[in-house]
Short mmCIF file of C-alpha atoms in Angstrom, two decimals:
data_model
loop_
_atom_site.label_atom_id
_atom_site.label_comp_id
_atom_site.label_asym_id
_atom_site.label_seq_id
_atom_site.Cartn_x
_atom_site.Cartn_y
_atom_site.Cartn_z
CA MET A 1 112.67 140.10 91.83
CA GLU A 2 113.90 141.53 95.13
CA LYS A 3 110.32 141.69 96.44
CA ARG A 4 109.78 137.94 96.14
CA ALA A 5 109.57 136.27 99.55
CA ASP A 6 110.80 132.95 98.13
CA LEU A 7 113.94 134.50 96.67
CA ARG A 8 114.59 136.51 99.84
CA SER A 9 114.51 133.33 101.91
CA ILE A 10 117.23 131.62 99.87
CA ILE A 11 119.41 134.40 98.43
CA GLN A 12 121.87 134.42 101.34
CA TYR A 13 122.59 130.74 100.66
CA LEU A 14 123.31 131.27 96.95
CA PRO A 15 126.66 132.43 95.50
CA LEU A 16 124.95 135.12 93.39
CA VAL A 17 124.22 138.72 94.33
CA ALA A 18 121.10 140.81 93.67
CA GLN A 19 121.82 143.88 91.58
CA SER A 20 119.26 146.25 90.01
CA SER A 21 116.45 143.70 90.31
CA SER A 22 118.66 141.01 88.74
CA LEU A 23 120.83 138.17 89.96
CA VAL A 24 124.46 138.28 88.84
CA TRP A 25 127.84 136.72 89.49
CA PRO A 26 130.46 139.05 90.96
CA PRO A 27 132.51 140.32 87.95
CA SER A 28 135.70 138.51 88.96
CA VAL A 29 133.87 135.18 89.32
CA GLU A 30 132.15 135.67 85.96
CA GLU A 31 135.53 136.37 84.34
CA GLU A 32 137.00 133.22 85.90
CA LEU A 33 134.08 131.10 84.68
CA GLN A 34 134.33 132.54 81.18
CA THR A 35 138.03 131.70 81.03
CA MET A 36 137.47 128.11 82.18
CA SER A 37 134.52 127.71 79.78
CA ARG A 38 136.92 128.21 76.86
CA GLY A 39 138.82 125.05 77.72
CA PRO A 40 142.15 124.00 79.23
CA SER A 41 144.22 125.43 76.36
CA GLU A 42 143.28 128.92 77.56
CA SER A 43 142.46 128.44 81.24
CA MET A 44 145.28 125.95 81.92
CA VAL A 45 142.85 124.01 84.12
CA ASN A 46 144.13 120.60 83.06
CA SER A 47 144.79 118.95 86.42
CA GLY A 48 143.30 118.56 89.87
CA GLU A 49 145.98 120.85 91.26
CA ALA A 50 145.11 123.61 88.78
CA LEU A 51 141.39 123.12 89.47
CA ALA A 52 141.99 123.56 93.20
CA LEU A 53 143.77 126.87 92.57
CA HIS A 54 140.86 128.19 90.50
CA ILE A 55 138.37 127.06 93.16
CA THR A 56 140.39 129.04 95.71
CA THR A 57 140.39 132.12 93.46
CA MET A 58 136.61 132.03 92.92
CA ARG A 59 135.93 131.51 96.61
CA LYS A 60 138.06 134.56 97.46
CA SER A 61 136.08 136.61 94.93
CA LEU A 62 132.90 135.51 96.71
CA SER A 63 134.41 136.47 100.11
CA LEU A 64 134.24 132.85 101.25
CA ASN A 65 136.69 131.79 103.94
CA SER A 66 138.98 128.94 102.92
CA ASN A 67 138.92 127.78 106.57
CA ASP A 68 135.27 126.84 106.06
CA LEU A 69 136.29 123.98 103.76
CA ALA A 70 136.92 120.48 105.09
CA PRO A 71 140.59 119.81 106.05
CA HIS A 72 142.83 119.27 103.01
CA ALA A 73 139.85 119.32 100.62
CA LEU A 74 141.77 121.20 97.93
CA GLN A 75 144.58 118.65 98.12
CA GLY A 76 141.84 116.06 97.68
CA TYR A 77 140.82 117.51 94.33
CA ALA A 78 144.44 117.18 93.19
CA GLN A 79 144.70 113.67 94.63
CA PHE A 80 141.54 112.44 92.89
CA PHE A 81 142.04 113.89 89.42
CA ASP A 82 145.81 113.48 89.27
CA LYS A 83 146.28 110.09 90.98
CA LYS A 84 143.03 108.25 91.65
CA ILE A 85 141.74 108.13 88.06
CA SER A 86 143.59 107.45 84.80
CA ARG A 87 145.25 110.20 82.77
CA GLU A 88 142.74 109.57 80.00
CA GLU A 89 139.78 109.99 82.35
CA SER A 90 141.30 113.12 83.85
CA ALA A 91 142.04 114.68 80.44
CA ASN A 92 138.50 113.94 79.31
CA PHE A 93 137.06 115.57 82.42
CA PHE A 94 139.06 118.78 82.05
CA GLY A 95 138.58 118.94 78.31
CA GLU A 96 134.97 117.80 77.90
CA VAL A 97 133.24 118.42 81.24
CA VAL A 98 134.75 121.41 83.06
CA PRO A 99 134.26 123.90 80.17
CA PRO A 100 130.53 123.18 79.64
CA LEU A 101 130.02 123.09 83.43
CA CYS A 102 131.44 126.61 83.65
CA GLY A 103 129.26 127.63 80.70
CA LEU A 104 126.28 126.28 82.59
CA LEU A 105 127.22 128.30 85.67
CA LEU A 106 127.40 131.46 83.57
CA GLN A 107 123.73 130.86 82.72
CA LEU A 108 122.69 130.32 86.36
CA PRO A 109 121.55 133.93 86.98
CA SER A 110 119.28 133.96 83.91
CA MET A 111 118.00 130.45 84.67
CA LEU A 112 116.99 131.51 88.18
CA GLU A 113 115.25 134.64 86.89
CA LYS A 114 113.24 132.56 84.41
CA HIS A 115 112.49 130.06 87.17
CA TYR A 116 111.00 132.73 89.42
CA GLN A 117 109.02 134.29 86.56
CA LYS A 118 107.26 130.97 86.00
CA ALA A 119 107.18 129.70 89.58
CA ASP A 120 103.69 130.96 90.43
CA HIS A 121 102.03 129.72 87.26
CA VAL A 122 103.34 126.21 86.62
CA LEU A 123 101.18 124.56 89.30
CA ASN A 124 97.98 126.53 88.87
CA GLY A 125 98.86 129.30 91.30
CA ILE A 126 100.62 127.13 93.87
CA THR A 127 103.96 128.59 94.93
CA SER A 128 106.74 126.38 93.58
CA GLY A 129 109.73 128.72 93.56
CA LEU A 130 113.13 127.83 95.00
CA ARG A 131 113.00 128.85 98.65
CA LEU A 132 113.81 127.71 102.15
CA LEU A 133 111.16 125.11 103.11
CA ALA A 134 111.45 125.28 106.88
CA PRO A 135 110.19 122.62 109.32
CA GLN A 136 106.38 122.70 109.74
CA GLU A 137 106.16 124.68 106.48
CA ALA A 138 104.34 122.44 104.03
CA GLY A 139 105.07 123.25 100.42
CA ILE A 140 106.64 122.27 97.14
CA VAL A 141 109.59 123.39 95.02
CA LEU A 142 109.66 122.49 91.31
CA LEU A 143 113.04 122.74 89.58
CA SER A 144 114.12 121.94 86.04
CA GLN A 145 116.83 119.31 85.68
CA GLU A 146 118.97 121.96 83.99
CA LEU A 147 118.69 124.31 86.95
CA ILE A 148 119.51 121.45 89.32
CA ALA A 149 122.59 120.67 87.23
CA ALA A 150 123.78 124.28 87.58
CA LEU A 151 123.21 124.24 91.34
CA LEU A 152 125.17 120.99 91.68
CA ALA A 153 127.97 122.51 89.61
CA CYS A 154 128.15 125.23 92.30
CA SER A 155 128.55 122.43 94.84
CA PHE A 156 131.36 120.84 92.85
CA PHE A 157 133.29 124.12 92.68
CA CYS A 158 132.51 124.80 96.40
CA LEU A 159 130.84 128.15 95.64
CA PHE A 160 127.95 128.04 98.12
CA PRO A 161 128.29 130.25 101.23
CA GLU A 162 128.45 128.10 104.36
CA VAL A 163 127.63 130.87 106.82
CA ASP A 164 124.47 130.36 108.89
CA ARG A 165 123.48 127.10 107.18
CA ARG A 166 123.81 125.13 110.41
CA LEU A 167 121.85 127.80 112.29
CA LYS A 168 118.95 127.03 109.94
CA ASN A 169 119.46 123.27 110.36
CA LEU A 170 120.75 122.96 106.80
CA GLN A 171 123.39 120.48 105.66
CA GLY A 172 126.66 121.55 104.11
CA ILE A 173 126.16 121.50 100.35
CA ASN A 174 129.65 121.98 98.89
CA PHE A 175 131.61 118.90 97.81
CA ASP A 176 134.67 119.74 99.94
CA ALA A 177 134.06 117.01 102.53
CA LEU A 178 133.80 114.43 99.75
CA PHE A 179 137.28 115.38 98.57
CA SER A 180 138.73 115.64 102.07
CA PHE A 181 142.21 114.24 101.48
CA PRO A 182 142.89 112.28 104.72
CA TYR A 183 139.79 110.16 104.20
CA MET A 184 139.96 109.77 100.42
CA SER A 185 143.57 108.60 100.46
CA HIS A 186 142.53 105.28 102.02
CA CYS A 187 138.79 105.07 101.35
CA THR A 188 137.67 103.45 98.10
CA LYS A 189 133.97 104.00 98.83
CA GLN A 190 134.60 107.75 98.91
CA GLU A 191 136.35 107.56 95.54
CA ASN A 192 133.41 105.68 94.11
CA LYS A 193 130.87 108.19 95.38
CA ILE A 194 132.87 110.88 93.57
CA LYS A 195 133.00 108.72 90.44
CA CYS A 196 129.19 108.51 90.41
CA LEU A 197 128.95 112.31 90.62
CA ILE A 198 131.66 112.89 88.01
CA HIS A 199 129.79 110.52 85.70
CA TYR A 200 126.60 112.55 86.26
CA PHE A 201 128.36 115.76 85.25
CA GLY A 202 129.74 114.08 82.15
CA ARG A 203 126.28 112.90 81.15
CA ILE A 204 124.54 116.24 81.56
CA CYS A 205 127.33 118.03 79.71
CA ARG A 206 126.91 115.69 76.72
CA CYS A 207 123.12 115.86 76.74
CA MET A 208 121.24 118.12 79.15
CA PRO A 209 118.02 116.50 80.42
CA THR A 210 114.87 118.58 79.92
CA GLY A 211 112.54 117.33 82.63
CA PHE A 212 111.57 118.58 86.09
CA VAL A 213 111.90 117.41 89.69
CA SER A 214 109.61 118.35 92.58
CA PHE A 215 110.62 118.43 96.25
CA GLU A 216 107.80 118.52 98.77
CA ARG A 217 107.70 118.81 102.55
CA LYS A 218 104.72 116.76 103.78
CA ILE A 219 103.30 117.35 107.23
CA LEU A 220 100.97 115.31 109.40
CA PRO A 221 99.49 118.14 111.52
CA LEU A 222 100.09 117.98 115.27
CA GLU A 223 97.28 120.36 116.17
CA HIS A 224 93.76 119.08 116.78
CA HIS A 225 91.08 119.89 114.22
CA PRO A 226 87.43 118.92 114.74
CA HIS A 227 87.06 117.60 111.19
CA PHE A 228 90.40 115.89 110.76
CA VAL A 229 92.50 113.23 112.45
CA SER A 230 95.86 114.87 113.01
CA TYR A 231 98.87 112.82 114.10
CA PRO A 232 96.91 109.76 115.31
CA GLU A 233 97.58 108.71 118.87
CA ALA A 234 97.53 105.16 120.23
CA ASP A 235 93.74 104.95 120.61
CA SER A 236 93.16 105.90 116.98
CA TRP A 237 95.49 103.17 115.80
CA ALA A 238 93.98 100.62 118.16
CA ASN A 239 90.45 101.43 116.98
CA SER A 240 91.18 101.33 113.25
CA VAL A 241 89.27 98.68 111.28
CA THR A 242 91.20 99.31 108.06
CA PRO A 243 92.22 95.97 106.48
CA LEU A 244 95.90 95.22 106.12
CA CYS A 245 97.31 95.62 102.61
CA SER A 246 99.07 92.84 100.70
CA ILE A 247 102.84 92.37 101.00
CA GLU A 248 105.27 91.18 98.34
CA VAL A 249 108.52 89.92 99.91
CA HIS A 250 111.79 90.14 97.95
CA THR A 251 114.88 88.48 99.44
CA SER A 252 117.13 89.94 96.74
CA GLY A 253 117.21 93.09 94.64
CA ALA A 254 117.08 96.76 95.62
CA ILE A 255 114.28 99.24 96.19
CA GLU A 256 115.40 101.51 93.35
CA ASP A 257 115.13 98.56 90.93
CA GLN A 258 111.49 97.82 91.67
CA PRO A 259 109.76 97.58 88.28
CA GLY A 260 106.37 99.14 89.00
CA GLU A 261 105.16 102.54 90.09
CA ALA A 262 105.52 102.75 93.85
CA LEU A 263 106.73 105.15 96.51
CA GLU A 264 110.38 104.22 97.03
CA VAL A 265 111.39 104.68 100.65
CA ASP A 266 114.70 106.41 101.32
CA PHE A 267 116.04 105.41 104.74
CA ALA A 268 116.76 109.01 105.59
CA ASP A 269 118.55 110.93 108.24
CA GLU A 270 116.59 113.75 109.88
CA TYR A 271 118.90 115.99 107.87
CA PHE A 272 117.87 115.33 104.29
CA GLY A 273 120.77 113.70 102.47
CA GLY A 274 122.48 112.64 105.68
CA LEU A 275 126.16 111.92 105.09
CA THR A 276 125.96 111.93 101.29
CA LEU A 277 128.62 114.62 100.94
CA SER A 278 130.91 113.06 103.51
CA TYR A 279 133.08 109.95 103.54
CA ASP A 280 130.35 107.56 104.75
CA THR A 281 128.30 105.39 102.40
CA LEU A 282 124.98 104.25 103.85
CA GLN A 283 121.95 103.21 101.80
CA GLU A 284 120.62 106.80 101.71
CA GLU A 285 123.95 108.09 100.44
CA ILE A 286 124.03 105.45 97.70
CA ARG A 287 120.62 106.59 96.49
CA PHE A 288 121.77 110.20 96.44
CA VAL A 289 124.87 109.53 94.32
CA ILE A 290 123.16 107.30 91.74
CA ASN A 291 120.31 109.88 91.61
CA PRO A 292 122.40 113.05 92.17
CA GLU A 293 119.44 115.40 91.60
CA LEU A 294 118.31 114.42 95.09
CA ILE A 295 121.31 116.36 96.45
CA ALA A 296 119.72 119.62 95.26
CA GLY A 297 117.11 119.27 98.02
CA MET A 298 119.88 119.61 100.61
CA ILE A 299 120.26 123.25 99.52
CA PHE A 300 116.85 124.35 100.80
CA LEU A 301 115.35 121.58 102.98
CA PRO A 302 116.27 121.84 106.69
CA ARG A 303 115.94 118.91 109.07
CA MET A 304 112.67 117.01 109.34
CA ASP A 305 110.52 117.04 112.48
CA ALA A 306 108.84 113.88 113.80
CA ASN A 307 105.63 114.54 111.87
CA GLU A 308 107.26 115.30 108.52
CA ALA A 309 108.44 113.53 105.39
CA ILE A 310 109.93 114.70 102.12
CA GLU A 311 108.65 113.44 98.78
CA ILE A 312 110.73 113.84 95.63
CA VAL A 313 109.24 113.11 92.21
CA GLY A 314 111.15 113.04 88.94
CA VAL A 315 114.80 112.30 89.77
CA GLU A 316 116.75 110.50 87.05
CA ARG A 317 119.16 107.67 87.75
CA PHE A 318 122.58 107.98 86.07
CA SER A 319 124.83 105.27 87.59
CA CYS A 320 125.00 101.55 88.31
CA TYR A 321 126.72 100.29 91.44
CA THR A 322 127.69 97.17 93.31
CA GLY A 323 128.21 96.50 97.00
CA TYR A 324 127.26 98.40 100.12
CA GLY A 325 129.19 100.35 102.74
CA PRO A 326 132.94 99.61 102.40
CA SER A 327 132.28 97.44 99.32
CA PHE A 328 130.32 100.14 97.44
CA GLN A 329 131.63 100.67 93.88
CA TYR A 330 130.58 102.72 90.87
CA ALA A 331 129.73 100.24 88.10
CA GLY A 332 129.15 102.34 84.98
CA ASP A 333 126.39 104.16 83.18
CA TYR A 334 122.68 103.62 83.80
CA THR A 335 119.97 104.59 81.30
CA ASP A 336 116.77 105.55 83.10
CA LYS A 337 113.74 104.48 81.08
CA LYS A 338 111.01 105.61 83.46
CA ASP A 339 108.08 107.38 81.77
CA LEU A 340 107.31 111.07 82.34
CA ASP A 341 104.15 112.47 83.91
CA THR A 342 102.21 115.53 82.75
CA PHE A 343 104.71 117.80 84.53
CA LYS A 344 107.67 116.21 82.71
CA ARG A 345 108.80 114.47 85.88
CA ARG A 346 110.04 110.90 85.73
CA LYS A 347 107.64 108.54 87.44
CA THR A 348 110.13 107.89 90.21
CA ARG A 349 108.77 108.85 93.60
CA VAL A 350 111.17 108.85 96.54
CA ILE A 351 109.90 109.22 100.11
CA ALA A 352 112.47 110.31 102.71
CA ILE A 353 111.52 109.29 106.25
CA ASP A 354 113.95 109.21 109.17
CA ALA A 355 113.81 106.52 111.83
CA LEU A 356 114.87 106.90 115.45
CA PRO A 357 118.66 106.49 115.64
CA GLY A 358 120.10 104.10 118.22
CA PRO A 359 116.78 103.54 120.03
CA GLY A 360 117.83 100.45 122.02
CA MET A 361 115.09 99.22 124.34
CA GLY A 362 113.45 102.61 124.04
CA GLN A 363 112.02 101.60 120.66
CA TYR A 364 109.50 99.40 122.49
CA GLN A 365 108.04 102.31 124.45
CA LEU A 366 104.62 103.48 123.30
CA ASP A 367 105.80 106.98 122.42
CA ALA A 368 108.49 105.53 120.15
CA LEU A 369 105.99 103.21 118.43
CA ILE A 370 103.65 106.14 117.79
CA ARG A 371 106.50 108.29 116.51
CA GLU A 372 107.71 105.64 114.04
CA VAL A 373 104.31 104.62 112.68
CA ASN A 374 103.24 108.26 112.24
CA LYS A 375 106.56 109.17 110.63
CA ALA A 376 105.95 106.45 108.04
CA LEU A 377 102.32 107.54 107.67
CA SER A 378 103.35 111.13 106.91
CA GLY A 379 105.32 109.83 103.94
CA PHE A 380 102.77 107.36 102.60
CA MET A 381 99.67 109.59 102.69
CA HIS A 382 97.69 109.95 99.48
CA GLN A 383 97.80 112.99 97.27
CA CYS A 384 94.13 113.53 96.54
CA LYS A 385 92.01 115.77 94.33
CA TYR A 386 90.13 118.63 96.05
CA THR A 387 92.24 118.47 99.22
CA MET A 388 95.49 120.05 100.19
CA ALA A 389 97.21 116.80 99.27
CA GLY A 390 95.56 114.02 100.91
CA SER A 391 92.56 112.77 102.66
CA LEU A 392 93.43 109.90 104.90
CA LYS A 393 90.34 107.98 105.89
CA ILE A 394 90.70 106.19 109.20
CA PRO A 395 87.76 103.87 109.89
CA LEU A 396 87.24 103.77 113.64
CA LYS A 397 85.40 101.21 115.74
CA THR A 398 82.16 102.49 117.25
CA ASP A 399 79.08 101.01 118.85
CA SER A 400 77.39 100.89 115.43
CA ASN A 401 79.83 99.69 112.77
CA TYR A 402 82.23 102.62 112.34
CA THR A 403 82.56 106.27 111.47
CA GLN A 404 85.17 107.85 109.20
CA LEU A 405 87.36 110.77 110.10
CA GLU A 406 89.80 112.40 107.70
CA ALA A 407 93.43 113.31 108.19
CA SER A 408 94.86 116.06 106.04
CA SER A 409 98.52 116.58 105.36
CA SER A 410 98.12 120.36 105.19
CA ARG A 411 100.01 120.50 101.92
CA TYR A 412 100.18 123.29 99.37
CA VAL A 413 97.44 125.83 100.14
CA PRO A 414 95.11 126.75 102.99
CA HIS A 415 91.73 125.10 102.61
CA THR A 416 88.25 126.43 103.20
CA LEU A 417 85.13 124.61 104.31
CA ASP A 418 81.70 124.89 102.78
CA SER A 419 78.48 124.98 104.80
CA GLU A 420 78.64 121.22 105.26
CA ASN A 421 82.19 121.42 106.59
CA GLN A 422 83.70 119.55 103.64
CA VAL A 423 87.02 120.39 102.08
CA VAL A 424 86.28 122.14 98.80
CA GLU A 425 89.45 123.95 97.78
CA GLY A 426 92.77 122.58 96.65
CA SER A 427 94.78 122.21 93.53
CA GLN A 428 92.86 119.90 91.26
CA ARG A 429 95.29 120.57 88.44
CA TRP A 430 98.36 119.63 90.47
CA CYS A 431 97.09 116.62 92.35
CA ILE A 432 97.46 113.18 90.81
CA ASP A 433 94.18 111.59 89.79
CA HIS A 434 92.81 109.73 92.79
CA GLU A 435 92.07 106.55 90.83
CA GLU A 436 95.68 106.45 89.61
CA GLU A 437 96.98 107.22 93.10
CA LYS A 438 95.09 104.25 94.52
CA LYS A 439 97.19 101.91 92.36
CA ILE A 440 100.52 103.15 93.74
CA GLY A 441 101.99 101.08 96.56
CA VAL A 442 105.14 101.40 98.66
CA ALA A 443 108.55 99.80 98.05
CA THR A 444 110.58 99.66 101.23
CA GLY A 445 112.95 97.58 103.32
CA ASN A 446 114.73 97.43 106.66
CA TRP A 447 114.04 101.05 107.56
CA GLY A 448 115.88 102.25 110.65
CA CYS A 449 117.71 98.95 111.13
CA GLY A 450 121.38 98.52 110.22
CA VAL A 451 123.50 101.26 111.79
CA PHE A 452 120.40 102.89 113.34
CA GLY A 453 119.87 99.78 115.45
CA GLY A 454 116.14 99.27 114.95
CA ASP A 455 114.41 95.91 115.44
CA PRO A 456 113.70 94.71 111.85
CA GLU A 457 110.77 92.50 112.92
CA LEU A 458 109.13 95.44 114.65
CA LYS A 459 109.94 97.96 111.92
CA ILE A 460 108.30 95.94 109.15
CA MET A 461 105.10 95.71 111.20
CA LEU A 462 105.04 99.47 111.80
CA GLN A 463 105.54 100.11 108.09
CA TRP A 464 102.82 97.58 107.22
CA LEU A 465 100.44 99.44 109.52
CA ALA A 466 101.28 102.81 107.97
CA VAL A 467 101.03 101.60 104.37
CA SER A 468 97.68 99.95 105.07
CA GLN A 469 96.26 102.92 106.95
CA SER A 470 97.33 105.31 104.19
CA GLY A 471 95.18 103.41 101.72
CA ARG A 472 98.06 102.16 99.60
CA PRO A 473 97.21 98.83 97.92
CA PHE A 474 100.45 96.94 98.56
CA MET A 475 103.89 96.99 100.13
CA SER A 476 106.91 95.54 98.29
CA TYR A 477 109.39 94.65 100.99
CA TYR A 478 113.08 94.09 100.27
CA THR A 479 114.74 92.13 103.06
CA PHE A 480 118.28 92.46 101.61
CA GLY A 481 118.73 88.83 102.68
CA LEU A 482 118.48 89.68 106.40
CA GLN A 483 118.36 86.39 108.30
CA ALA A 484 116.11 87.84 111.02
CA LEU A 485 113.32 88.13 108.43
CA LYS A 486 113.54 84.56 107.09
CA ASP A 487 110.09 83.73 108.58
CA LEU A 488 108.40 86.86 107.22
CA ASN A 489 106.22 85.02 104.70
CA GLN A 490 105.03 82.61 107.39
CA VAL A 491 104.04 85.54 109.63
CA ILE A 492 102.19 87.25 106.78
CA GLU A 493 100.23 84.05 106.08
CA ARG A 494 99.27 83.66 109.74
CA VAL A 495 98.10 87.27 109.96
CA ALA A 496 96.07 86.85 106.78
CA LEU A 497 94.38 83.72 108.14
CA GLN A 498 93.29 85.72 111.18
CA GLU A 499 91.92 88.51 108.92
CA MET A 500 93.56 91.03 111.18
CA THR A 501 92.88 94.75 110.80
CA VAL A 502 95.26 97.63 111.39
CA GLY A 503 93.82 97.97 114.89
CA ASP A 504 94.33 94.27 115.62
CA LEU A 505 97.96 94.25 114.50
CA TRP A 506 98.72 97.53 116.30
CA THR A 507 97.34 96.03 119.53
CA LYS A 508 99.64 93.02 119.12
CA VAL A 509 102.65 95.28 118.49
CA VAL A 510 101.90 97.28 121.65
CA GLU A 511 101.32 94.14 123.72
CA TYR A 512 104.58 92.58 122.54
CA SER A 513 106.54 95.78 123.13
CA SER A 514 105.21 96.00 126.66
CA GLU A 515 106.36 92.43 127.34
CA ARG A 516 109.81 93.16 125.90
CA LEU A 517 110.18 96.23 128.10
CA SER A 518 109.14 94.32 131.22
CA ARG A 519 111.33 91.35 130.18
CA ARG A 520 108.35 88.99 130.23
CA THR A 521 109.53 87.76 126.82
CA ARG A 522 112.83 87.50 125.05
CA LEU A 523 111.30 86.23 121.81
CA GLY A 524 111.48 88.18 118.59
CA PHE A 525 108.16 89.62 117.44
CA PHE A 526 107.61 86.97 114.75
CA SER A 527 107.96 84.03 117.16
CA TRP A 528 105.94 85.84 119.82
CA LEU A 529 103.12 86.66 117.38
CA ILE A 530 102.85 83.11 116.00
CA THR A 531 102.72 81.75 119.55
CA SER A 532 100.13 84.37 120.51
CA LEU A 533 97.90 83.59 117.54
CA SER A 534 98.19 79.86 118.20
CA THR A 535 96.88 80.22 121.72
#
């Protein structure tokens, strides 16, 4: 065990210790968990105040500094369980949820050992063990839902070491900031985020799910390769003759409710999970609390670079909700009926891509356009048989029709070339069948708009370009009723009449952006484009 590179990369961020080739809890922590697992009649953990005391005791046994917790977090546990929810709900939590959660934590060392024993064999030799997946380190981690539940229980009890996480560009993973008393005392959205997570723990304690979830860092290579298009620059986009894909526009509904099988875009922060475990409630944070298994990725996925995306397959949804931002509210149980794939993952595929925050007029500069379209492209690329994960074919204009170059996402394993310089190695067993992959589109919305301040008319065009260039057959676009997009269907119809290609639309986007920067136009892109096509 101690010789495993994957375990060595993550062990300092886990609350366990390595001992005689095994992972174990410190004896005092194990004793505390055993006591709490026997129920409140023996442990006396029957209130938020008592829970906070036991959290403090376990943290001391792990040599964790109480000053590392958010201000007044322990008071927040008492406030939530003793005042914010009913006595009946509180009694049920301490009687029916805390004991099995502690029992689950007692199994964490053995679960991790079994995980690492199987990690190199589940995906046909591809490393899938829990490890730090650093920036520019393409790879995949496959975790059982049971193991994820145990890791999230560690977060609830604030047992993860915080030291050095920020130095590795990792988010805080304990739930202390969620329970931070000054914010929770007057913030109903924070209460409701906690209610979603408490509901998740109640569900998994009644019936532990048996599936798996994969977390993958996808990379669009920056370095030049003679046989691949890596991180396309402006000329490559301008010369593309790829046709634009179809768009389905939805003025109501939410991305996570889309009925088909599509990549569901998570409007991410560069730090995976963003402010999920804080007192803010943006769209990304909503997704993370109704699908809490996403939070597990925050343990081992540092910030994303400009050419990276994170794809998560298999997360289960547990909660309903209403509202957004200050109006966000937990709205009861949700039964996820998505089918499972051959790896026992739910057919829910979430793509985390981060837009430029607060770009202002800078979003119209060419470098910003390239960054945003390539960021989206890194997330939408195909996963394809016989390649490292995807072969992106970019038809380019030439003097005689066009040639095709391939862009690889450099995922999973190093590839080799045969005598004809074709990719011949990859993980055929792991990759989704290419014919099935070709049917999967993208469900997205106003990415990078809202608090990030992006231009929604521009952002939808950049996403349309990336979806089309990736070879996806369609884009389902959820406008969330945004008035600025009321003419979207009209624009789509005009573009279709012109039979525009990716290169044509990209050229229009660049031309418009140049005019906005030079103040030669004050029109929005939709009005400008319709006028341009008319003349």
